[in-house]
Short mmCIF file of C-alpha atoms in Angstrom, two decimals:
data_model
loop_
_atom_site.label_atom_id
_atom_site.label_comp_id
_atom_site.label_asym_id
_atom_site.label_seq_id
_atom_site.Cartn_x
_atom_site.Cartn_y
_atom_site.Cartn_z
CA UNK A 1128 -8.71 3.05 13.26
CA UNK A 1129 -10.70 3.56 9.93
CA UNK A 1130 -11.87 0.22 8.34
CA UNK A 1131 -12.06 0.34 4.26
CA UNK A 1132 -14.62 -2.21 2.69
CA UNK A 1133 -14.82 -2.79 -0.89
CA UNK A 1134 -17.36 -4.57 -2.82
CA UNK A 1135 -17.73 -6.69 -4.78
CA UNK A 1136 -14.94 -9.35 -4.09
CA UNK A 1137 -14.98 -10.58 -7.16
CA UNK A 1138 -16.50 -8.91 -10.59
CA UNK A 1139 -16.77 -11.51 -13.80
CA UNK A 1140 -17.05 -9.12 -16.52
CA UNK A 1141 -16.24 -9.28 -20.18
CA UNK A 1142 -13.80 -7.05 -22.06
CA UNK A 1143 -15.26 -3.62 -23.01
CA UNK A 1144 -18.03 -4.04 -19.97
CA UNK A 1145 -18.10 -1.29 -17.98
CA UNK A 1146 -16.83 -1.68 -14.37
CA UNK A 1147 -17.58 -0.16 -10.91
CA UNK A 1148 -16.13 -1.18 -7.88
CA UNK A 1149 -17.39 0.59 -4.21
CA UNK A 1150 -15.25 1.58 -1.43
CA UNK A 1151 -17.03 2.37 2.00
CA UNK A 1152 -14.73 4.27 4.74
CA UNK A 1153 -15.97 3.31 8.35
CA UNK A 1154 -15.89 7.07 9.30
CA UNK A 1155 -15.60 10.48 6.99
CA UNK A 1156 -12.30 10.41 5.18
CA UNK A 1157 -13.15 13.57 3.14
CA UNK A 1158 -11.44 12.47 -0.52
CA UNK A 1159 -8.40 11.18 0.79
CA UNK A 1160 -8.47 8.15 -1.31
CA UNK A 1161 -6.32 6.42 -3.41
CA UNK A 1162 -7.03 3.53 -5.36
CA UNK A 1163 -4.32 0.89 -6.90
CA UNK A 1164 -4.44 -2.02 -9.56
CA UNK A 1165 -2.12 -5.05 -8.80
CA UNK A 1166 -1.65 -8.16 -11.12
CA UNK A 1167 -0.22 -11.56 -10.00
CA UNK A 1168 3.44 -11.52 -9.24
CA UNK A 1169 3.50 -7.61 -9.34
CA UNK A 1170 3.73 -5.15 -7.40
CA UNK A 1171 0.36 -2.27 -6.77
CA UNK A 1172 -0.02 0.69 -8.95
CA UNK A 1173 -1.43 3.54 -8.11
CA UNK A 1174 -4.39 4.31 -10.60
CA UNK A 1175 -6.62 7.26 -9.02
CA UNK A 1176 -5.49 9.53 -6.12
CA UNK A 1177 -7.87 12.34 -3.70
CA UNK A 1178 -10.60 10.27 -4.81
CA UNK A 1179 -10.96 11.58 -8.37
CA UNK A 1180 -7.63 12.23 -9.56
CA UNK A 1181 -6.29 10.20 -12.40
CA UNK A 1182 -1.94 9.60 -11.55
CA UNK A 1183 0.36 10.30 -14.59
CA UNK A 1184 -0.09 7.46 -17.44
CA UNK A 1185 -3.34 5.86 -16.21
CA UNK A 1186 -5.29 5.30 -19.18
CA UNK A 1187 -8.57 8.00 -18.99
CA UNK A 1188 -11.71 4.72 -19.20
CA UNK A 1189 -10.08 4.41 -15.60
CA UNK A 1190 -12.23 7.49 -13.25
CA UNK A 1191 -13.09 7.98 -9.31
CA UNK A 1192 -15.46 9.57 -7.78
CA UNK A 1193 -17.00 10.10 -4.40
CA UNK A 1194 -16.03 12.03 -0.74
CA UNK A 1195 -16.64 11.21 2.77
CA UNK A 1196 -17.23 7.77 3.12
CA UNK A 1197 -18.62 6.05 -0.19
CA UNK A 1198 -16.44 5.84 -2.99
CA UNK A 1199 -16.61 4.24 -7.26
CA UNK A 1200 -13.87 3.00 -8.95
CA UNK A 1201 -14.97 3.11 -12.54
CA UNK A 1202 -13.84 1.10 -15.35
CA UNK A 1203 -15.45 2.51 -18.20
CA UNK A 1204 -14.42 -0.19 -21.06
CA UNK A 1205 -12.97 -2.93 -19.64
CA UNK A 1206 -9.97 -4.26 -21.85
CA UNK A 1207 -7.63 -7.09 -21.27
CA UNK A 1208 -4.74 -5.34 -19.57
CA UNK A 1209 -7.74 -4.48 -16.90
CA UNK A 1210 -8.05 -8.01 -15.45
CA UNK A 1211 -6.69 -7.82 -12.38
CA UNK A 1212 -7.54 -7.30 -8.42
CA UNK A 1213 -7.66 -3.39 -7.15
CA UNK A 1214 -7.68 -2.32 -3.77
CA UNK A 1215 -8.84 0.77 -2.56
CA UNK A 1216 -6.74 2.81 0.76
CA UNK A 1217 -7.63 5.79 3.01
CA UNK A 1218 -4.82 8.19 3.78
CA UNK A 1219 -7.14 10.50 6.09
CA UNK A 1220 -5.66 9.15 9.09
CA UNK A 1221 -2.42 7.13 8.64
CA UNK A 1222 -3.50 4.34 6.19
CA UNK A 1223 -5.63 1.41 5.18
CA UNK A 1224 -6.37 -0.64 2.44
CA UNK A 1225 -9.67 -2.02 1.59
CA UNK A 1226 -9.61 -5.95 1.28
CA UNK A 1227 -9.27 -6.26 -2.65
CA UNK A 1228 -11.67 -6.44 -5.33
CA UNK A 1229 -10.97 -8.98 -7.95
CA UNK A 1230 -12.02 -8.08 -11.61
CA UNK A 1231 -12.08 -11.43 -13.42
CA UNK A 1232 -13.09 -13.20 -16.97
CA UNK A 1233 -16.31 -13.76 -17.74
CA UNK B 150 15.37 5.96 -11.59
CA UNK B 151 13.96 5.18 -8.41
CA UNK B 152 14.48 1.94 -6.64
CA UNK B 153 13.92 0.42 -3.51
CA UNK B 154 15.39 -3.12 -3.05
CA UNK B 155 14.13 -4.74 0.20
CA UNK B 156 16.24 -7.89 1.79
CA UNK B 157 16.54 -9.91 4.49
CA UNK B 158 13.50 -12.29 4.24
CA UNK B 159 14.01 -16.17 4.68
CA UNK B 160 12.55 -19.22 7.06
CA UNK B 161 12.05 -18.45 10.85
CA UNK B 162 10.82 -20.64 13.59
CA UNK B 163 7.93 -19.24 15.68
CA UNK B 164 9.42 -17.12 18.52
CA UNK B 165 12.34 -15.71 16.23
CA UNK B 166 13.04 -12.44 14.99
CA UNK B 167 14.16 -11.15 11.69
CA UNK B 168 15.56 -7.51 10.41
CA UNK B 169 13.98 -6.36 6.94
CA UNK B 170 15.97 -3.88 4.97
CA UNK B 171 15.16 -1.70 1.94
CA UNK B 172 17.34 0.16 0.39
CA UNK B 173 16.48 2.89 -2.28
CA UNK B 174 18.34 5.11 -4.48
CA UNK B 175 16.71 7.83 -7.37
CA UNK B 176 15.49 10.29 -4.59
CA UNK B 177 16.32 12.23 -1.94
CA UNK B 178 15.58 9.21 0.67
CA UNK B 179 16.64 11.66 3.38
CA UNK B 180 13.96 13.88 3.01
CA UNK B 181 11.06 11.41 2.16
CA UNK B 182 8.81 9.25 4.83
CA UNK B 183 8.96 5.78 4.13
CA UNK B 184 6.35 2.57 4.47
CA UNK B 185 6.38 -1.22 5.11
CA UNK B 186 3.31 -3.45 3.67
CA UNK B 187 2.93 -7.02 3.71
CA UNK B 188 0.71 -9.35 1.85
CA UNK B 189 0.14 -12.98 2.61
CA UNK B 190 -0.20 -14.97 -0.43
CA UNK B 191 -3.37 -14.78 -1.66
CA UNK B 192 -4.46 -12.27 0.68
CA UNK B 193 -4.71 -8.64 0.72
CA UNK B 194 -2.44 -5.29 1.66
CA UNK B 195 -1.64 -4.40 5.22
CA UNK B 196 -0.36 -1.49 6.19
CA UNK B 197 2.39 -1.92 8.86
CA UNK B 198 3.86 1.20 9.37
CA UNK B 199 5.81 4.56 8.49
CA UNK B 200 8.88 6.37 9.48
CA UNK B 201 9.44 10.13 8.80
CA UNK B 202 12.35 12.03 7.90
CA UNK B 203 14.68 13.40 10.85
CA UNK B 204 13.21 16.72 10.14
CA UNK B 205 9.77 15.43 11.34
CA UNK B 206 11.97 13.85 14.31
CA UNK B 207 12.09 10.15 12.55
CA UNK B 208 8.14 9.87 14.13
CA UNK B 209 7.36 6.16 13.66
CA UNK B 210 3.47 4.89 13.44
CA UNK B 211 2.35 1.29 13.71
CA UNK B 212 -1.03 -0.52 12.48
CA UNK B 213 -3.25 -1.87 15.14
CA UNK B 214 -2.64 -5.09 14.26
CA UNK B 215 1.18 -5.34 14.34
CA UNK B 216 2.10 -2.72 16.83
CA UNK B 217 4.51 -4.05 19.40
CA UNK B 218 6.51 -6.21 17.80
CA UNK B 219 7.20 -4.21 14.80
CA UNK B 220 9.93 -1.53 15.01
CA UNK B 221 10.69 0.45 11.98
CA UNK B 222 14.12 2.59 11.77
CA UNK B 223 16.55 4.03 9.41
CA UNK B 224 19.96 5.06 8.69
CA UNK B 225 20.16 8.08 6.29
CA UNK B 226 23.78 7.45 5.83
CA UNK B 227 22.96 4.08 3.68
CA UNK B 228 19.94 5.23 2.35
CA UNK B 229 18.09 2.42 3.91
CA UNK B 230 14.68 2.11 6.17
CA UNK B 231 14.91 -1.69 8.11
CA UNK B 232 11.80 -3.55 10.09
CA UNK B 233 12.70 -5.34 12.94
CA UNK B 234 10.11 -8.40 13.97
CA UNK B 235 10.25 -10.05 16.87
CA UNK B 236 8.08 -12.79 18.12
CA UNK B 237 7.05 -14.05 14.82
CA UNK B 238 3.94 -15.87 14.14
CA UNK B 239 2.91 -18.22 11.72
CA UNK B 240 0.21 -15.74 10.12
CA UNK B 241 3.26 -12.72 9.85
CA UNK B 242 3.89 -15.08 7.01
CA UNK B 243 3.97 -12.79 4.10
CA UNK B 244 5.66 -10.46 1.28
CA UNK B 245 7.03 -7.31 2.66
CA UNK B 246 7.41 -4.57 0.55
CA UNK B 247 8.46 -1.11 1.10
CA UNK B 248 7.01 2.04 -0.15
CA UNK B 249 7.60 5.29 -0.69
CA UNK B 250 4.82 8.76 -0.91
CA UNK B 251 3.87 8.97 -4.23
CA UNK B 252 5.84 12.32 -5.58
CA UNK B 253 4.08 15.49 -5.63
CA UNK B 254 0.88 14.02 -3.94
CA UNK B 255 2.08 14.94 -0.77
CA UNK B 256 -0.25 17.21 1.16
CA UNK B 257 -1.78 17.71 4.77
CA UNK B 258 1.59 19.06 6.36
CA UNK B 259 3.78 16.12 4.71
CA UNK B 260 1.36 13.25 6.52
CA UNK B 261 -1.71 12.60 3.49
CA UNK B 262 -0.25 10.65 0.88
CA UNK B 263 -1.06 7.26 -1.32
CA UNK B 264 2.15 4.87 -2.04
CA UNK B 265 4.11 5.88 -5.11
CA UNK B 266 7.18 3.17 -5.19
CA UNK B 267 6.98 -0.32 -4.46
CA UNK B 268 10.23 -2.64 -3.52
CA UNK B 269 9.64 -6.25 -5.41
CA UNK B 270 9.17 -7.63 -2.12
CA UNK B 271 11.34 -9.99 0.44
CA UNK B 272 9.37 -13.45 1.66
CA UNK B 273 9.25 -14.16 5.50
CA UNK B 274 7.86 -17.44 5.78
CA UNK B 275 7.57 -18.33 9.52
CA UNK B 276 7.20 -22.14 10.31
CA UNK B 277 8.79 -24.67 12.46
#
């Protein structure tokens, strides 16, 4: 099975920083990627989809980027509503979530 | 509106067994694959498994981790996709949510697709 690790764990940042947060895939994955934001108590959201691909209402400072097994998860002005943990998941070959990055207050 | 409304969570002993149900509405759940994830508290996701529509024969897939003891079915007629655990462990504790494809990000023959919907969640806390 295909093992997603993210890094950093945990990001201290300050609002209007900007933000990147790494995926690695243990084998290709080509761009299926997804990545989701999820705040205590709540359920995930999916933010960025086949890598790159920003879903319907996610605000544009959030991008993606990358294909085959590295992958960024760019903040580019970190605001209030950001502070939260996001996980990245591969859906190349069923599914798998990376262990959760969380973005925290400096 | 879609909605998916899981139930059925609660206090096991070790060595029980529990049935999970989620029940949507807002889409055509006939047609649509659905997911169970579960997230211990403080922990990350985990990916337990999928069931497809009966047009892709109801083809169940399991993560490494759980397969086994983890049966995932439906019932089309109540618009409903269940879990069935047996065996439980302590460290099954967790939130179980089902999930749903996200719409119109569906590619790869129907099988390459991130999560759209999310249940709220039903806690199985497994202790003696």
């Amino acid at each position: 099975d295909i093992q997603m690790t993210q890094s950093p764990s945990t990001l201290s940042a300050s609002v209007g920083d900007r933000v990147t947060i790494t995926c690695r895939a243990s084998q290709s994955i080509s761009s299926w990627l997804a990545w989701y934001q999820q705040k205590p108590g709540k359920v995930p959201k999916l933010l960025i989809y086949k890598a790159s691909n920003l879903e319907s209402g996610v605000p544009s400072r959030f991008s993606g980027s990358g294909s085959g097994t590295e992958f960024t998860l760019t903040i580019s002005s970190l605001q209030p509503d950001d502070f939260a943990t996001y996980y990245c998941q591969q859906y190349n070959s069923y599914w798998t979530f990376g262990q959760g990055t969380k973005v925290e207050i400096k | 509106e879609v909605q998916l409304v899981e139930s059925g969570g609660g206090l096991v002993q070790p060595g029980g067994s529990l049935k999970l149900s989620c029940a949507a509405s807002g889409f055509t759940f006939s047609d649509s694959a659905m997911h169970w994830v579960r997230q211990a508290s403080g922990k990350g996701l985990e990916w337990i498994g999928r069931i497809r529509s009966k047009g892709n024969n109801y083809a169940t897939v399991y993560g490494v981790s759980v397969e086994g003891r983890f049966t995932i079915s439906r019932d089309d007629s109540k618009n409903t996709v269940y879990l069935q655990i047996n065996s439980l462990k302590t460290e099954d504790t967790a939130v179980y949510y089902c999930t749903s494809p996200a719409p119109g990000r569906v590619e790869c023959s129907g099988d390459c697709y991130p999560f759209g919907y999310w249940g709220q969640g039903t806690l199985v806390t497994v202790s003696s």
